[in-house]
């Protein structure tokens, strides 16, 4: 296998569930600093693809490389440590803890128990919490119980919890579902900020939002890639209109 300049290189990947191929022979290449959006009808295999990259689901065939490192059979926590963060569709924040605490507990601990207990809850952590809170627009809510946040703010907090780990690739599954128009706008700005120094893969259905954030769009259909390219080209592709946009 030759080396690649891509941050992420997914090659010839197939995922079978009891003989049913949820993903078949798929290739996906993501650049450093790129914001890639994946679209496609329900059941296309979008979530399964993220499951695969974060190690939640295993490939039946194919390879996944991140910064030229083979990830295909790596454990989930090692994939996180390698620099890949993933947000699921339902937010998983600690509702009873403050926003500050939610961010603080997400700071990566050392490998050893000693590392976890030692100096960590210090200026370094506090500084990082403040920087992340600023990035996700929750500086004014740090002392608030996370359960009191709006739906949109909860989603941002969870993104912030992932940012605490400083991932080089961040993957989000339908991040604006249930958000107000204003929250969607702020989320678009947030994602653009995040992409200044890391790459993202975002699954989304809202085409106005996709047009606003995507550097490049990948259209999935029945476990394969149907089309890929800039939003304008993808939107005008008759096959994409036929299986997805036309409905
Ligand atoms: P999308 O996110 O594009 O809507 P999914 O990746 O969730 O699609 O699902 C793709 C296909 O794989 C669907 O037909 C779904 O039913 C199937 N699938 C997903 N996960 C599993 C699983 N753990 N076991 C069996 N089938 C699954
Ligand atoms: Mg899905």
PDB file of C-alpha atoms and ligand atoms in Angstrom:
ATOM      1  CA  UNK A   1       0.000   0.000   0.000  1.00  0.00           C
ATOM      2  CA  UNK A   2       1.486   3.363  -0.971  1.00  0.00           C
ATOM      3  CA  UNK A   3       1.633   6.317   1.398  1.00  0.00           C
ATOM      4  CA  UNK A   4      -1.048   8.968   1.110  1.00  0.00           C
ATOM      5  CA  UNK A   5      -1.170  12.724   1.696  1.00  0.00           C
ATOM      6  CA  UNK A   6      -4.813  12.439   2.732  1.00  0.00           C
ATOM      7  CA  UNK A   7      -5.675  12.795   6.383  1.00  0.00           C
ATOM      8  CA  UNK A   8      -8.129   9.920   6.052  1.00  0.00           C
ATOM      9  CA  UNK A   9      -8.067   7.215   3.373  1.00  0.00           C
ATOM     10  CA  UNK A  10     -10.879   4.647   3.379  1.00  0.00           C
ATOM     11  CA  UNK A  11     -10.321   2.065   0.641  1.00  0.00           C
ATOM     12  CA  UNK A  12     -12.401  -0.789  -0.792  1.00  0.00           C
ATOM     13  CA  UNK A  13     -14.443  -1.024   2.384  1.00  0.00           C
ATOM     14  CA  UNK A  14     -17.286  -3.505   2.697  1.00  0.00           C
ATOM     15  CA  UNK A  15     -19.492  -4.027   5.762  1.00  0.00           C
ATOM     16  CA  UNK A  16     -21.823  -7.021   5.904  1.00  0.00           C
ATOM     17  CA  UNK A  17     -24.572  -7.586   8.462  1.00  0.00           C
ATOM     18  CA  UNK A  18     -25.578 -11.255   8.148  1.00  0.00           C
ATOM     19  CA  UNK A  19     -24.891 -11.234   4.433  1.00  0.00           C
ATOM     20  CA  UNK A  20     -26.545  -7.854   3.792  1.00  0.00           C
ATOM     21  CA  UNK A  21     -23.942  -5.376   2.523  1.00  0.00           C
ATOM     22  CA  UNK A  22     -24.625  -2.049   4.258  1.00  0.00           C
ATOM     23  CA  UNK A  23     -21.456  -0.691   2.606  1.00  0.00           C
ATOM     24  CA  UNK A  24     -19.851  -2.173  -0.477  1.00  0.00           C
ATOM     25  CA  UNK A  25     -16.458  -1.419  -2.043  1.00  0.00           C
ATOM     26  CA  UNK A  26     -16.438   2.173  -0.844  1.00  0.00           C
ATOM     27  CA  UNK A  27     -13.530   4.628  -1.150  1.00  0.00           C
ATOM     28  CA  UNK A  28     -13.406   7.929   0.717  1.00  0.00           C
ATOM     29  CA  UNK A  29     -10.506  10.380   0.910  1.00  0.00           C
ATOM     30  CA  UNK A  30     -10.566  13.407   3.211  1.00  0.00           C
ATOM     31  CA  UNK A  31      -7.960  16.184   3.161  1.00  0.00           C
ATOM     32  CA  UNK A  32      -6.432  18.022   6.103  1.00  0.00           C
ATOM     33  CA  UNK A  33      -8.705  20.933   7.066  1.00  0.00           C
ATOM     34  CA  UNK A  34     -11.519  19.744   4.810  1.00  0.00           C
ATOM     35  CA  UNK A  35     -15.209  19.900   5.720  1.00  0.00           C
ATOM     36  CA  UNK A  36     -16.853  16.980   3.928  1.00  0.00           C
ATOM     37  CA  UNK A  37     -20.614  16.523   4.014  1.00  0.00           C
ATOM     38  CA  UNK A  38     -22.203  13.139   3.374  1.00  0.00           C
ATOM     39  CA  UNK A  39     -25.789  13.078   2.134  1.00  0.00           C
ATOM     40  CA  UNK A  40     -28.114  10.390   0.835  1.00  0.00           C
ATOM     41  CA  UNK A  41     -31.467   8.710   1.492  1.00  0.00           C
ATOM     42  CA  UNK A  42     -32.234   6.851   4.738  1.00  0.00           C
ATOM     43  CA  UNK A  43     -30.535   3.467   4.840  1.00  0.00           C
ATOM     44  CA  UNK A  44     -27.783   4.549   2.419  1.00  0.00           C
ATOM     45  CA  UNK A  45     -25.088   3.553   4.929  1.00  0.00           C
ATOM     46  CA  UNK A  46     -24.006   7.008   6.134  1.00  0.00           C
ATOM     47  CA  UNK A  47     -24.095   6.267   9.865  1.00  0.00           C
ATOM     48  CA  UNK A  48     -22.515   2.858   9.278  1.00  0.00           C
ATOM     49  CA  UNK A  49     -19.610   4.614   7.558  1.00  0.00           C
ATOM     50  CA  UNK A  50     -18.980   6.771  10.636  1.00  0.00           C
ATOM     51  CA  UNK A  51     -19.356   3.683  12.868  1.00  0.00           C
ATOM     52  CA  UNK A  52     -16.662   2.055  10.788  1.00  0.00           C
ATOM     53  CA  UNK A  53     -14.203   4.947  10.957  1.00  0.00           C
ATOM     54  CA  UNK A  54     -14.558   5.289  14.742  1.00  0.00           C
ATOM     55  CA  UNK A  55     -14.166   1.523  15.283  1.00  0.00           C
ATOM     56  CA  UNK A  56     -17.703   0.824  16.496  1.00  0.00           C
ATOM     57  CA  UNK A  57     -18.338  -1.472  13.530  1.00  0.00           C
ATOM     58  CA  UNK A  58     -15.763  -3.719  11.850  1.00  0.00           C
ATOM     59  CA  UNK A  59     -15.130  -3.899   8.116  1.00  0.00           C
ATOM     60  CA  UNK A  60     -15.573  -7.240   6.361  1.00  0.00           C
ATOM     61  CA  UNK A  61     -12.976  -6.109   3.825  1.00  0.00           C
ATOM     62  CA  UNK A  62     -10.876  -3.043   3.032  1.00  0.00           C
ATOM     63  CA  UNK A  63      -8.618  -0.633   4.907  1.00  0.00           C
ATOM     64  CA  UNK A  64      -8.907   2.599   6.858  1.00  0.00           C
ATOM     65  CA  UNK A  65      -5.829   4.777   7.270  1.00  0.00           C
ATOM     66  CA  UNK A  66      -5.574   7.967   9.300  1.00  0.00           C
ATOM     67  CA  UNK A  67      -2.370   9.976   8.847  1.00  0.00           C
ATOM     68  CA  UNK A  68      -0.984   6.876   7.126  1.00  0.00           C
ATOM     69  CA  UNK A  69      -1.607   4.789  10.193  1.00  0.00           C
ATOM     70  CA  UNK A  70      -3.604   1.607   9.747  1.00  0.00           C
ATOM     71  CA  UNK A  71      -6.796   1.907  11.851  1.00  0.00           C
ATOM     72  CA  UNK A  72      -8.902  -0.917  10.449  1.00  0.00           C
ATOM     73  CA  UNK A  73      -8.697  -3.209  13.462  1.00  0.00           C
ATOM     74  CA  UNK A  74      -7.848  -0.664  16.160  1.00  0.00           C
ATOM     75  CA  UNK A  75      -9.901  -0.448  19.375  1.00  0.00           C
ATOM     76  CA  UNK A  76     -12.359   2.463  19.679  1.00  0.00           C
ATOM     77  CA  UNK A  77     -10.452   4.229  22.475  1.00  0.00           C
ATOM     78  CA  UNK A  78      -7.183   3.981  20.541  1.00  0.00           C
ATOM     79  CA  UNK A  79      -8.890   5.571  17.545  1.00  0.00           C
ATOM     80  CA  UNK A  80     -10.011   8.447  19.789  1.00  0.00           C
ATOM     81  CA  UNK A  81      -6.452   8.772  21.057  1.00  0.00           C
ATOM     82  CA  UNK A  82      -5.135   8.809  17.486  1.00  0.00           C
ATOM     83  CA  UNK A  83      -7.215  11.964  16.918  1.00  0.00           C
ATOM     84  CA  UNK A  84     -10.668  10.997  15.643  1.00  0.00           C
ATOM     85  CA  UNK A  85     -13.715  12.318  17.559  1.00  0.00           C
ATOM     86  CA  UNK A  86     -17.273  11.278  16.810  1.00  0.00           C
ATOM     87  CA  UNK A  87     -20.618  12.718  17.862  1.00  0.00           C
ATOM     88  CA  UNK A  88     -23.691  10.506  17.713  1.00  0.00           C
ATOM     89  CA  UNK A  89     -27.171  11.710  16.794  1.00  0.00           C
ATOM     90  CA  UNK A  90     -28.496  11.859  20.353  1.00  0.00           C
ATOM     91  CA  UNK A  91     -26.535  14.162  22.665  1.00  0.00           C
ATOM     92  CA  UNK A  92     -24.789  12.431  25.556  1.00  0.00           C
ATOM     93  CA  UNK A  93     -23.956  15.186  28.007  1.00  0.00           C
ATOM     94  CA  UNK A  94     -24.112  14.995  31.819  1.00  0.00           C
ATOM     95  CA  UNK A  95     -27.345  16.891  32.474  1.00  0.00           C
ATOM     96  CA  UNK A  96     -26.715  17.166  36.224  1.00  0.00           C
ATOM     97  CA  UNK A  97     -23.251  18.681  35.897  1.00  0.00           C
ATOM     98  CA  UNK A  98     -22.407  22.266  35.015  1.00  0.00           C
ATOM     99  CA  UNK A  99     -21.247  23.182  31.527  1.00  0.00           C
ATOM    100  CA  UNK A 100     -17.784  23.724  32.993  1.00  0.00           C
ATOM    101  CA  UNK A 101     -17.708  20.231  34.555  1.00  0.00           C
ATOM    102  CA  UNK A 102     -18.942  18.611  31.347  1.00  0.00           C
ATOM    103  CA  UNK A 103     -16.001  20.132  29.505  1.00  0.00           C
ATOM    104  CA  UNK A 104     -13.538  19.468  32.318  1.00  0.00           C
ATOM    105  CA  UNK A 105     -14.289  15.738  32.540  1.00  0.00           C
ATOM    106  CA  UNK A 106     -13.796  15.474  28.779  1.00  0.00           C
ATOM    107  CA  UNK A 107     -10.171  16.550  29.007  1.00  0.00           C
ATOM    108  CA  UNK A 108      -8.082  13.516  28.026  1.00  0.00           C
ATOM    109  CA  UNK A 109      -6.518  11.764  31.010  1.00  0.00           C
ATOM    110  CA  UNK A 110      -3.098  10.214  30.931  1.00  0.00           C
ATOM    111  CA  UNK A 111      -2.780   6.514  30.226  1.00  0.00           C
ATOM    112  CA  UNK A 112      -1.796   5.676  33.804  1.00  0.00           C
ATOM    113  CA  UNK A 113      -3.956   6.011  36.892  1.00  0.00           C
ATOM    114  CA  UNK A 114      -1.279   8.288  38.307  1.00  0.00           C
ATOM    115  CA  UNK A 115      -1.502  10.497  35.245  1.00  0.00           C
ATOM    116  CA  UNK A 116      -5.228  10.789  35.763  1.00  0.00           C
ATOM    117  CA  UNK A 117      -4.894  11.705  39.429  1.00  0.00           C
ATOM    118  CA  UNK A 118      -1.912  14.000  39.160  1.00  0.00           C
ATOM    119  CA  UNK A 119      -1.844  17.731  38.424  1.00  0.00           C
ATOM    120  CA  UNK A 120      -4.466  17.575  35.658  1.00  0.00           C
ATOM    121  CA  UNK A 121      -7.231  19.646  37.236  1.00  0.00           C
ATOM    122  CA  UNK A 122      -5.154  22.743  36.955  1.00  0.00           C
ATOM    123  CA  UNK A 123      -4.582  25.854  34.966  1.00  0.00           C
ATOM    124  CA  UNK A 124      -3.943  23.808  31.833  1.00  0.00           C
ATOM    125  CA  UNK A 125      -7.412  22.232  32.010  1.00  0.00           C
ATOM    126  CA  UNK A 126      -9.181  25.434  33.041  1.00  0.00           C
ATOM    127  CA  UNK A 127      -7.547  27.338  30.214  1.00  0.00           C
ATOM    128  CA  UNK A 128      -8.617  24.686  27.725  1.00  0.00           C
ATOM    129  CA  UNK A 129     -12.199  24.714  29.097  1.00  0.00           C
ATOM    130  CA  UNK A 130     -12.361  28.477  28.620  1.00  0.00           C
ATOM    131  CA  UNK A 131     -10.967  28.326  25.085  1.00  0.00           C
ATOM    132  CA  UNK A 132     -13.452  25.619  24.087  1.00  0.00           C
ATOM    133  CA  UNK A 133     -16.387  27.382  25.801  1.00  0.00           C
ATOM    134  CA  UNK A 134     -15.493  30.469  23.806  1.00  0.00           C
ATOM    135  CA  UNK A 135     -15.373  28.500  20.558  1.00  0.00           C
ATOM    136  CA  UNK A 136     -18.824  26.924  21.135  1.00  0.00           C
ATOM    137  CA  UNK A 137     -20.382  30.170  22.390  1.00  0.00           C
ATOM    138  CA  UNK A 138     -21.084  28.992  25.949  1.00  0.00           C
ATOM    139  CA  UNK A 139     -18.723  31.248  27.897  1.00  0.00           C
ATOM    140  CA  UNK A 140     -21.663  32.935  29.597  1.00  0.00           C
ATOM    141  CA  UNK A 141     -23.180  29.591  30.662  1.00  0.00           C
ATOM    142  CA  UNK A 142     -20.175  27.827  32.232  1.00  0.00           C
ATOM    143  CA  UNK A 143     -21.725  27.630  35.712  1.00  0.00           C
ATOM    144  CA  UNK A 144     -25.171  26.631  34.445  1.00  0.00           C
ATOM    145  CA  UNK A 145     -26.423  23.049  34.808  1.00  0.00           C
ATOM    146  CA  UNK A 146     -26.154  21.428  31.388  1.00  0.00           C
ATOM    147  CA  UNK A 147     -29.742  20.184  31.676  1.00  0.00           C
ATOM    148  CA  UNK A 148     -30.922  23.798  31.541  1.00  0.00           C
ATOM    149  CA  UNK A 149     -29.366  24.505  28.145  1.00  0.00           C
ATOM    150  CA  UNK A 150     -31.485  24.791  24.999  1.00  0.00           C
ATOM    151  CA  UNK A 151     -31.474  21.859  22.569  1.00  0.00           C
ATOM    152  CA  UNK A 152     -29.005  23.671  20.313  1.00  0.00           C
ATOM    153  CA  UNK A 153     -26.702  24.588  23.195  1.00  0.00           C
ATOM    154  CA  UNK A 154     -26.638  20.939  24.293  1.00  0.00           C
ATOM    155  CA  UNK A 155     -25.463  19.963  20.824  1.00  0.00           C
ATOM    156  CA  UNK A 156     -22.741  22.621  20.966  1.00  0.00           C
ATOM    157  CA  UNK A 157     -21.684  21.438  24.403  1.00  0.00           C
ATOM    158  CA  UNK A 158     -21.258  17.935  23.104  1.00  0.00           C
ATOM    159  CA  UNK A 159     -19.161  19.240  20.225  1.00  0.00           C
ATOM    160  CA  UNK A 160     -17.150  21.134  22.853  1.00  0.00           C
ATOM    161  CA  UNK A 161     -16.617  17.924  24.829  1.00  0.00           C
ATOM    162  CA  UNK A 162     -15.109  16.399  21.693  1.00  0.00           C
ATOM    163  CA  UNK A 163     -12.978  19.505  21.103  1.00  0.00           C
ATOM    164  CA  UNK A 164     -11.482  19.064  24.591  1.00  0.00           C
ATOM    165  CA  UNK A 165      -9.668  16.042  23.122  1.00  0.00           C
ATOM    166  CA  UNK A 166      -8.306  18.222  20.323  1.00  0.00           C
ATOM    167  CA  UNK A 167      -9.181  15.783  17.509  1.00  0.00           C
ATOM    168  CA  UNK A 168      -7.721  16.232  14.035  1.00  0.00           C
ATOM    169  CA  UNK A 169     -10.840  14.719  12.509  1.00  0.00           C
ATOM    170  CA  UNK A 170     -14.292  15.393  13.954  1.00  0.00           C
ATOM    171  CA  UNK A 171     -17.337  13.464  12.733  1.00  0.00           C
ATOM    172  CA  UNK A 172     -20.913  14.669  13.349  1.00  0.00           C
ATOM    173  CA  UNK A 173     -24.116  12.767  12.573  1.00  0.00           C
ATOM    174  CA  UNK A 174     -26.994  15.162  11.767  1.00  0.00           C
ATOM    175  CA  UNK A 175     -25.872  17.922  14.153  1.00  0.00           C
ATOM    176  CA  UNK A 176     -28.664  20.427  13.399  1.00  0.00           C
ATOM    177  CA  UNK A 177     -31.667  18.105  13.709  1.00  0.00           C
ATOM    178  CA  UNK A 178     -34.272  19.867  15.863  1.00  0.00           C
ATOM    179  CA  UNK A 179     -32.455  23.206  15.908  1.00  0.00           C
ATOM    180  CA  UNK A 180     -34.075  26.609  15.373  1.00  0.00           C
ATOM    181  CA  UNK A 181     -33.132  28.710  12.322  1.00  0.00           C
ATOM    182  CA  UNK A 182     -30.919  30.907  14.478  1.00  0.00           C
ATOM    183  CA  UNK A 183     -29.198  27.895  16.056  1.00  0.00           C
ATOM    184  CA  UNK A 184     -28.558  26.460  12.596  1.00  0.00           C
ATOM    185  CA  UNK A 185     -26.925  29.702  11.542  1.00  0.00           C
ATOM    186  CA  UNK A 186     -24.699  29.736  14.625  1.00  0.00           C
ATOM    187  CA  UNK A 187     -23.830  26.069  14.068  1.00  0.00           C
ATOM    188  CA  UNK A 188     -22.716  26.812  10.492  1.00  0.00           C
ATOM    189  CA  UNK A 189     -20.408  29.499  11.880  1.00  0.00           C
ATOM    190  CA  UNK A 190     -19.136  27.141  14.575  1.00  0.00           C
ATOM    191  CA  UNK A 191     -18.284  24.399  12.073  1.00  0.00           C
ATOM    192  CA  UNK A 192     -16.425  26.887   9.876  1.00  0.00           C
ATOM    193  CA  UNK A 193     -14.389  27.965  12.926  1.00  0.00           C
ATOM    194  CA  UNK A 194     -13.634  24.376  13.921  1.00  0.00           C
ATOM    195  CA  UNK A 195     -12.405  23.593  10.402  1.00  0.00           C
ATOM    196  CA  UNK A 196      -9.722  26.246  10.587  1.00  0.00           C
ATOM    197  CA  UNK A 197      -7.456  23.714  12.236  1.00  0.00           C
ATOM    198  CA  UNK A 198      -9.036  20.316  11.786  1.00  0.00           C
ATOM    199  CA  UNK A 199     -11.012  18.243   9.303  1.00  0.00           C
ATOM    200  CA  UNK A 200     -14.668  17.263   9.640  1.00  0.00           C
ATOM    201  CA  UNK A 201     -17.107  14.754   8.228  1.00  0.00           C
ATOM    202  CA  UNK A 202     -20.730  15.836   8.694  1.00  0.00           C
ATOM    203  CA  UNK A 203     -23.847  13.850   7.803  1.00  0.00           C
ATOM    204  CA  UNK A 204     -26.732  16.205   7.068  1.00  0.00           C
ATOM    205  CA  UNK A 205     -30.086  16.383   5.289  1.00  0.00           C
ATOM    206  CA  UNK A 206     -30.810  20.127   5.252  1.00  0.00           C
ATOM    207  CA  UNK A 207     -29.591  21.149   1.793  1.00  0.00           C
ATOM    208  CA  UNK A 208     -29.368  24.872   2.566  1.00  0.00           C
ATOM    209  CA  UNK A 209     -27.147  24.043   5.505  1.00  0.00           C
ATOM    210  CA  UNK A 210     -25.073  21.635   3.402  1.00  0.00           C
ATOM    211  CA  UNK A 211     -24.580  24.289   0.720  1.00  0.00           C
ATOM    212  CA  UNK A 212     -23.414  26.686   3.380  1.00  0.00           C
ATOM    213  CA  UNK A 213     -20.836  24.504   5.128  1.00  0.00           C
ATOM    214  CA  UNK A 214     -19.545  21.884   2.643  1.00  0.00           C
ATOM    215  CA  UNK A 215     -16.210  22.075   0.914  1.00  0.00           C
ATOM    216  CA  UNK A 216     -17.147  18.908  -0.939  1.00  0.00           C
ATOM    217  CA  UNK A 217     -20.216  16.648  -0.873  1.00  0.00           C
ATOM    218  CA  UNK A 218     -20.341  12.852  -1.055  1.00  0.00           C
ATOM    219  CA  UNK A 219     -23.674  11.282  -1.988  1.00  0.00           C
ATOM    220  CA  UNK A 220     -24.252   7.746  -0.744  1.00  0.00           C
ATOM    221  CA  UNK A 221     -26.889   5.342  -2.040  1.00  0.00           C
ATOM    222  CA  UNK A 222     -27.344   1.660  -1.168  1.00  0.00           C
ATOM    223  CA  UNK A 223     -23.930   1.370   0.460  1.00  0.00           C
ATOM    224  CA  UNK A 224     -22.006   2.953  -2.396  1.00  0.00           C
ATOM    225  CA  UNK A 225     -20.919   6.387  -3.514  1.00  0.00           C
ATOM    226  CA  UNK A 226     -23.296   7.736  -6.120  1.00  0.00           C
ATOM    227  CA  UNK A 227     -21.614  11.102  -6.702  1.00  0.00           C
ATOM    228  CA  UNK A 228     -18.949  13.313  -5.204  1.00  0.00           C
ATOM    229  CA  UNK A 229     -17.773  16.870  -5.749  1.00  0.00           C
ATOM    230  CA  UNK A 230     -18.652  20.518  -5.112  1.00  0.00           C
ATOM    231  CA  UNK A 231     -22.240  21.130  -3.985  1.00  0.00           C
ATOM    232  CA  UNK A 232     -23.303  22.798  -7.257  1.00  0.00           C
ATOM    233  CA  UNK A 233     -22.167  19.861  -9.381  1.00  0.00           C
ATOM    234  CA  UNK A 234     -23.705  17.279  -7.052  1.00  0.00           C
ATOM    235  CA  UNK A 235     -27.029  19.154  -6.926  1.00  0.00           C
ATOM    236  CA  UNK A 236     -27.239  19.202 -10.709  1.00  0.00           C
ATOM    237  CA  UNK A 237     -26.384  15.495 -11.115  1.00  0.00           C
ATOM    238  CA  UNK A 238     -29.471  13.715 -12.534  1.00  0.00           C
ATOM    239  CA  UNK A 239     -28.690  10.515 -10.584  1.00  0.00           C
ATOM    240  CA  UNK A 240     -28.615  12.485  -7.324  1.00  0.00           C
ATOM    241  CA  UNK A 241     -31.876  14.233  -8.177  1.00  0.00           C
ATOM    242  CA  UNK A 242     -33.394  10.875  -9.027  1.00  0.00           C
ATOM    243  CA  UNK A 243     -32.526   8.979  -5.833  1.00  0.00           C
ATOM    244  CA  UNK A 244     -32.412  11.795  -3.288  1.00  0.00           C
ATOM    245  CA  UNK A 245     -33.142  15.421  -4.096  1.00  0.00           C
ATOM    246  CA  UNK A 246     -36.254  14.723  -6.164  1.00  0.00           C
ATOM    247  CA  UNK A 247     -38.143  13.387  -3.151  1.00  0.00           C
TER     248      UNK A 247
HETATM  249  P1  LIG B   1     -28.168   5.909   7.053  1.00  0.00           P
HETATM  250  O1  LIG B   1     -27.408   6.456   8.204  1.00  0.00           O
HETATM  251  O2  LIG B   1     -27.638   6.332   5.719  1.00  0.00           O
HETATM  252  O3  LIG B   1     -29.641   6.183   7.142  1.00  0.00           O
HETATM  253  P2  LIG B   1     -27.392   3.330   8.154  1.00  0.00           P
HETATM  254  O4  LIG B   1     -25.916   3.339   8.034  1.00  0.00           O
HETATM  255  O5  LIG B   1     -27.960   3.600   9.486  1.00  0.00           O
HETATM  256  O6  LIG B   1     -28.030   4.306   7.053  1.00  0.00           O
HETATM  257  O7  LIG B   1     -27.940   1.919   7.679  1.00  0.00           O
HETATM  258  C1  LIG B   1     -27.582   1.313   6.444  1.00  0.00           C
HETATM  259  C2  LIG B   1     -28.234  -0.038   6.319  1.00  0.00           C
HETATM  260  O8  LIG B   1     -27.590  -0.963   7.211  1.00  0.00           O
HETATM  261  C3  LIG B   1     -29.706  -0.036   6.689  1.00  0.00           C
HETATM  262  O9  LIG B   1     -30.372  -0.925   5.819  1.00  0.00           O
HETATM  263  C4  LIG B   1     -29.722  -0.553   8.112  1.00  0.00           C
HETATM  264  O10 LIG B   1     -30.912  -1.204   8.404  1.00  0.00           O
HETATM  265  C5  LIG B   1     -28.541  -1.519   8.105  1.00  0.00           C
HETATM  266  N1  LIG B   1     -27.866  -1.644   9.415  1.00  0.00           N
HETATM  267  C6  LIG B   1     -27.246  -0.651  10.069  1.00  0.00           C
HETATM  268  N2  LIG B   1     -26.707  -1.088  11.226  1.00  0.00           N
HETATM  269  C7  LIG B   1     -27.026  -2.414  11.301  1.00  0.00           C
HETATM  270  C8  LIG B   1     -26.762  -3.462  12.252  1.00  0.00           C
HETATM  271  N3  LIG B   1     -26.069  -3.229  13.361  1.00  0.00           N
HETATM  272  N4  LIG B   1     -27.248  -4.692  11.969  1.00  0.00           N
HETATM  273  C9  LIG B   1     -27.928  -4.941  10.853  1.00  0.00           C
HETATM  274  N5  LIG B   1     -28.213  -4.019   9.915  1.00  0.00           N
HETATM  275  C10 LIG B   1     -27.758  -2.758  10.125  1.00  0.00           C
HETATM  276 MG1  LIG B   2     -28.015   7.671   9.854  1.00  0.00          MG
END
